[in-house]
Amino acid sequence: MVSSFPHDELLGPVIETRDTCTDTINREDAETFIELNKAMWKREKGWQKLAKGLYDKDFQLYSNAVPSSFGGDINDQPVYKSRAEFVKELETRIPSTAKQSTVGFWVDCHELIWLRRIGEVAGKSHFVTQDMSVFSMQRTKAGSWQVKSARVEYDSIPWGRALGGTYTPPPASKYEDLT
């Protein structure tokens, strides 16, 4: 995570140093991770029941959620001297709302990811919405940064409507509430 606050003075230097792309995980590391995960589950007492409960809850959560997204290429995006300058301008480009908090910024390769929580939509209190904005950036010949595409992913119909989308809600889940 790079920063918890969009206007943090420390944000600039940290964001600017993450210019190299990271390699994907190799097969050996993936197999090691899987084996360690299996060992962790087996150490837990009643791990089968715990795992079933977690996976059932996870399935229910994803079945009832309305994951939505929109985005696309951006052709007329201005150039920025730095990624930090772009981050400072984010709040003017994405609809703002009360009870909004930034969870953090992540920079990986040429993608800047902004994760935030939104507790109010269109002036009404709302269950907490997770909103993740992913900006694909590239360097210009002059060394500046330009956003080439943007995606916004979220789990709320009201927030999607506030952003200009139209949605049909899914049918109610037939699974019991495990919370």
Coordinates of C-alpha atoms in Angstrom, one line a residue:
M1 CA 0.0 0.0 0.0
V2 CA 1.4 3.4 -0.9
S3 CA -0.7 5.8 1.2
S4 CA -3.8 6.2 3.3
F5 CA -4.6 9.7 2.3
P6 CA -4.8 11.1 -1.2
H7 CA -3.1 14.4 -0.3
D8 CA -0.3 12.9 1.9
E9 CA 2.9 14.7 1.3
L10 CA 4.8 11.4 1.4
L11 CA 2.7 10.1 -1.5
G12 CA 4.7 11.7 -4.3
P13 CA 8.1 10.1 -3.7
V14 CA 6.7 6.7 -3.0
I15 CA 4.5 6.6 -6.1
E16 CA 7.2 7.8 -8.4
T17 CA 9.7 5.1 -7.3
R18 CA 7.4 2.2 -8.4
D19 CA 8.0 2.4 -12.1
T20 CA 9.2 -1.1 -12.8
C21 CA 6.9 -4.0 -13.5
T22 CA 6.8 -7.0 -11.2
D23 CA 7.1 -10.6 -12.4
T24 CA 4.3 -13.0 -12.0
I25 CA 4.6 -15.7 -9.4
N26 CA 6.5 -18.8 -10.7
R27 CA 5.3 -22.4 -10.5
E28 CA 7.6 -23.3 -7.6
D29 CA 6.4 -20.4 -5.5
A30 CA 2.7 -21.2 -6.3
E31 CA 3.1 -24.8 -5.3
T32 CA 4.9 -23.8 -2.0
F33 CA 2.0 -21.4 -1.3
I34 CA -0.6 -24.1 -1.9
E35 CA 1.2 -26.6 0.3
L36 CA 1.6 -24.1 3.2
N37 CA -2.1 -23.2 2.8
K38 CA -3.1 -26.9 3.1
A39 CA -0.9 -27.3 6.2
M40 CA -2.5 -24.2 7.8
W41 CA -6.0 -25.6 7.3
K42 CA -5.0 -29.0 8.7
R43 CA -3.6 -27.5 11.9
E44 CA -7.0 -25.9 12.7
K45 CA -9.4 -27.9 14.9
G46 CA -12.6 -28.5 13.0
W47 CA -11.0 -27.2 9.9
Q48 CA -13.4 -28.9 7.5
K49 CA -16.4 -27.2 9.2
L50 CA -14.6 -23.9 9.3
A51 CA -13.6 -24.1 5.6
K52 CA -17.1 -25.0 4.6
G53 CA -18.6 -22.1 6.6
L54 CA -16.1 -19.7 5.1
Y55 CA -16.6 -20.9 1.5
D56 CA -20.4 -20.9 1.9
K57 CA -20.3 -17.4 3.3
D58 CA -18.0 -16.3 0.5
F59 CA -20.3 -17.9 -2.1
Q60 CA -23.4 -16.2 -0.5
L61 CA -21.6 -12.9 -0.4
Y62 CA -20.6 -13.1 -4.1
S63 CA -24.0 -14.4 -5.1
N64 CA -25.9 -11.5 -3.5
A65 CA -23.5 -8.8 -4.5
V66 CA -23.9 -6.9 -7.7
P67 CA -20.4 -6.5 -8.9
S68 CA -20.4 -3.9 -11.6
S69 CA -17.8 -2.0 -13.5
F70 CA -17.5 0.5 -16.3
G71 CA -14.6 2.1 -18.0
G72 CA -12.6 2.2 -21.2
D73 CA -9.9 3.9 -23.1
I74 CA -9.2 7.6 -22.6
N75 CA -8.0 9.5 -25.6
D76 CA -8.0 13.1 -24.4
Q77 CA -6.5 12.7 -20.9
P78 CA -4.1 15.5 -20.0
V79 CA -0.5 14.7 -19.1
Y80 CA 0.8 15.0 -15.6
K81 CA 4.4 15.7 -14.4
S82 CA 4.0 12.8 -12.0
R83 CA 1.6 10.1 -10.8
A84 CA 1.3 12.1 -7.5
E85 CA 0.0 15.1 -9.4
F86 CA -2.6 12.8 -11.0
V87 CA -3.6 11.4 -7.6
K88 CA -4.2 14.9 -6.2
E89 CA -6.6 15.6 -9.1
L90 CA -8.6 12.4 -8.7
E91 CA -11.2 13.8 -6.4
T92 CA -12.2 16.4 -9.0
R93 CA -12.6 13.7 -11.7
I94 CA -14.5 11.1 -9.9
P95 CA -17.9 11.9 -8.2
S96 CA -17.3 12.8 -4.6
T97 CA -19.7 12.0 -1.8
A98 CA -19.9 12.4 1.9
K99 CA -18.7 9.5 4.1
Q100 CA -16.0 8.6 1.6
S101 CA -12.7 7.3 2.8
T102 CA -9.6 6.2 1.0
V103 CA -8.3 2.8 2.0
G104 CA -5.1 3.2 0.0
F105 CA -3.3 3.5 -3.2
W106 CA -1.3 0.8 -4.9
V107 CA 1.1 1.1 -7.8
D108 CA 2.0 -1.9 -9.8
C109 CA 3.9 -1.6 -13.0
H110 CA 1.9 1.1 -14.9
E111 CA -1.3 0.7 -13.0
L112 CA -2.4 3.0 -10.2
I113 CA -5.2 1.4 -8.0
W114 CA -7.3 3.5 -5.7
L115 CA -9.4 1.7 -3.2
R116 CA -12.1 3.6 -1.2
R117 CA -15.2 3.0 0.9
I118 CA -18.3 5.0 0.3
G119 CA -21.0 5.2 3.0
E120 CA -23.4 7.7 1.5
V121 CA -24.8 7.9 -2.0
A122 CA -26.9 10.8 -3.4
G123 CA -27.2 12.3 0.1
K124 CA -28.6 9.1 1.7
S125 CA -26.9 6.8 4.1
H126 CA -26.0 3.5 2.4
F127 CA -24.3 0.2 3.3
V128 CA -20.6 0.5 2.8
T129 CA -19.7 0.3 -0.9
Q130 CA -16.3 -0.8 -2.0
D131 CA -15.1 1.2 -5.0
M132 CA -11.9 0.3 -6.8
S133 CA -10.6 2.6 -9.5
V134 CA -7.8 1.2 -11.7
F135 CA -5.9 3.6 -13.9
S136 CA -3.6 2.3 -16.6
M137 CA -0.9 4.9 -17.2
Q138 CA 1.9 5.3 -19.7
R139 CA 4.9 7.5 -20.0
T140 CA 5.0 10.1 -22.8
K141 CA 8.1 10.7 -24.9
A142 CA 8.7 13.8 -22.7
G143 CA 8.7 11.6 -19.5
S144 CA 5.3 12.8 -18.3
W145 CA 2.5 10.4 -17.3
Q146 CA -0.8 10.0 -19.1
V147 CA -3.8 7.8 -18.2
K148 CA -4.7 5.6 -21.2
S149 CA -7.6 3.7 -19.6
A150 CA -9.7 3.7 -16.5
R151 CA -12.0 1.1 -14.8
V152 CA -14.2 1.6 -11.8
E153 CA -15.4 -1.5 -10.1
Y154 CA -17.9 -1.5 -7.2
D155 CA -20.5 -3.5 -5.5
S156 CA -23.5 -1.2 -5.2
I157 CA -26.5 -0.5 -7.6
P158 CA -27.1 3.0 -6.1
W159 CA -23.4 3.9 -6.5
G160 CA -23.5 2.6 -10.1
R161 CA -26.6 4.8 -10.8
A162 CA -24.8 7.8 -9.2
L163 CA -22.0 7.2 -11.7
G164 CA -24.5 7.0 -14.6
G165 CA -25.2 3.3 -15.0
T166 CA -28.5 1.5 -15.1
Y167 CA -28.9 -2.0 -13.5
T168 CA -31.4 -4.7 -13.0
P169 CA -31.0 -6.3 -9.5
P170 CA -30.4 -10.0 -9.4
P171 CA -32.9 -12.4 -7.8
A172 CA -32.7 -12.9 -4.0
S173 CA -30.4 -15.6 -2.8
K174 CA -32.0 -18.9 -1.7
Y175 CA -29.1 -19.5 0.7
E176 CA -29.5 -18.9 4.4
D177 CA -27.8 -15.9 6.0
L178 CA -24.5 -17.1 7.6
T179 CA -23.5 -13.9 9.3

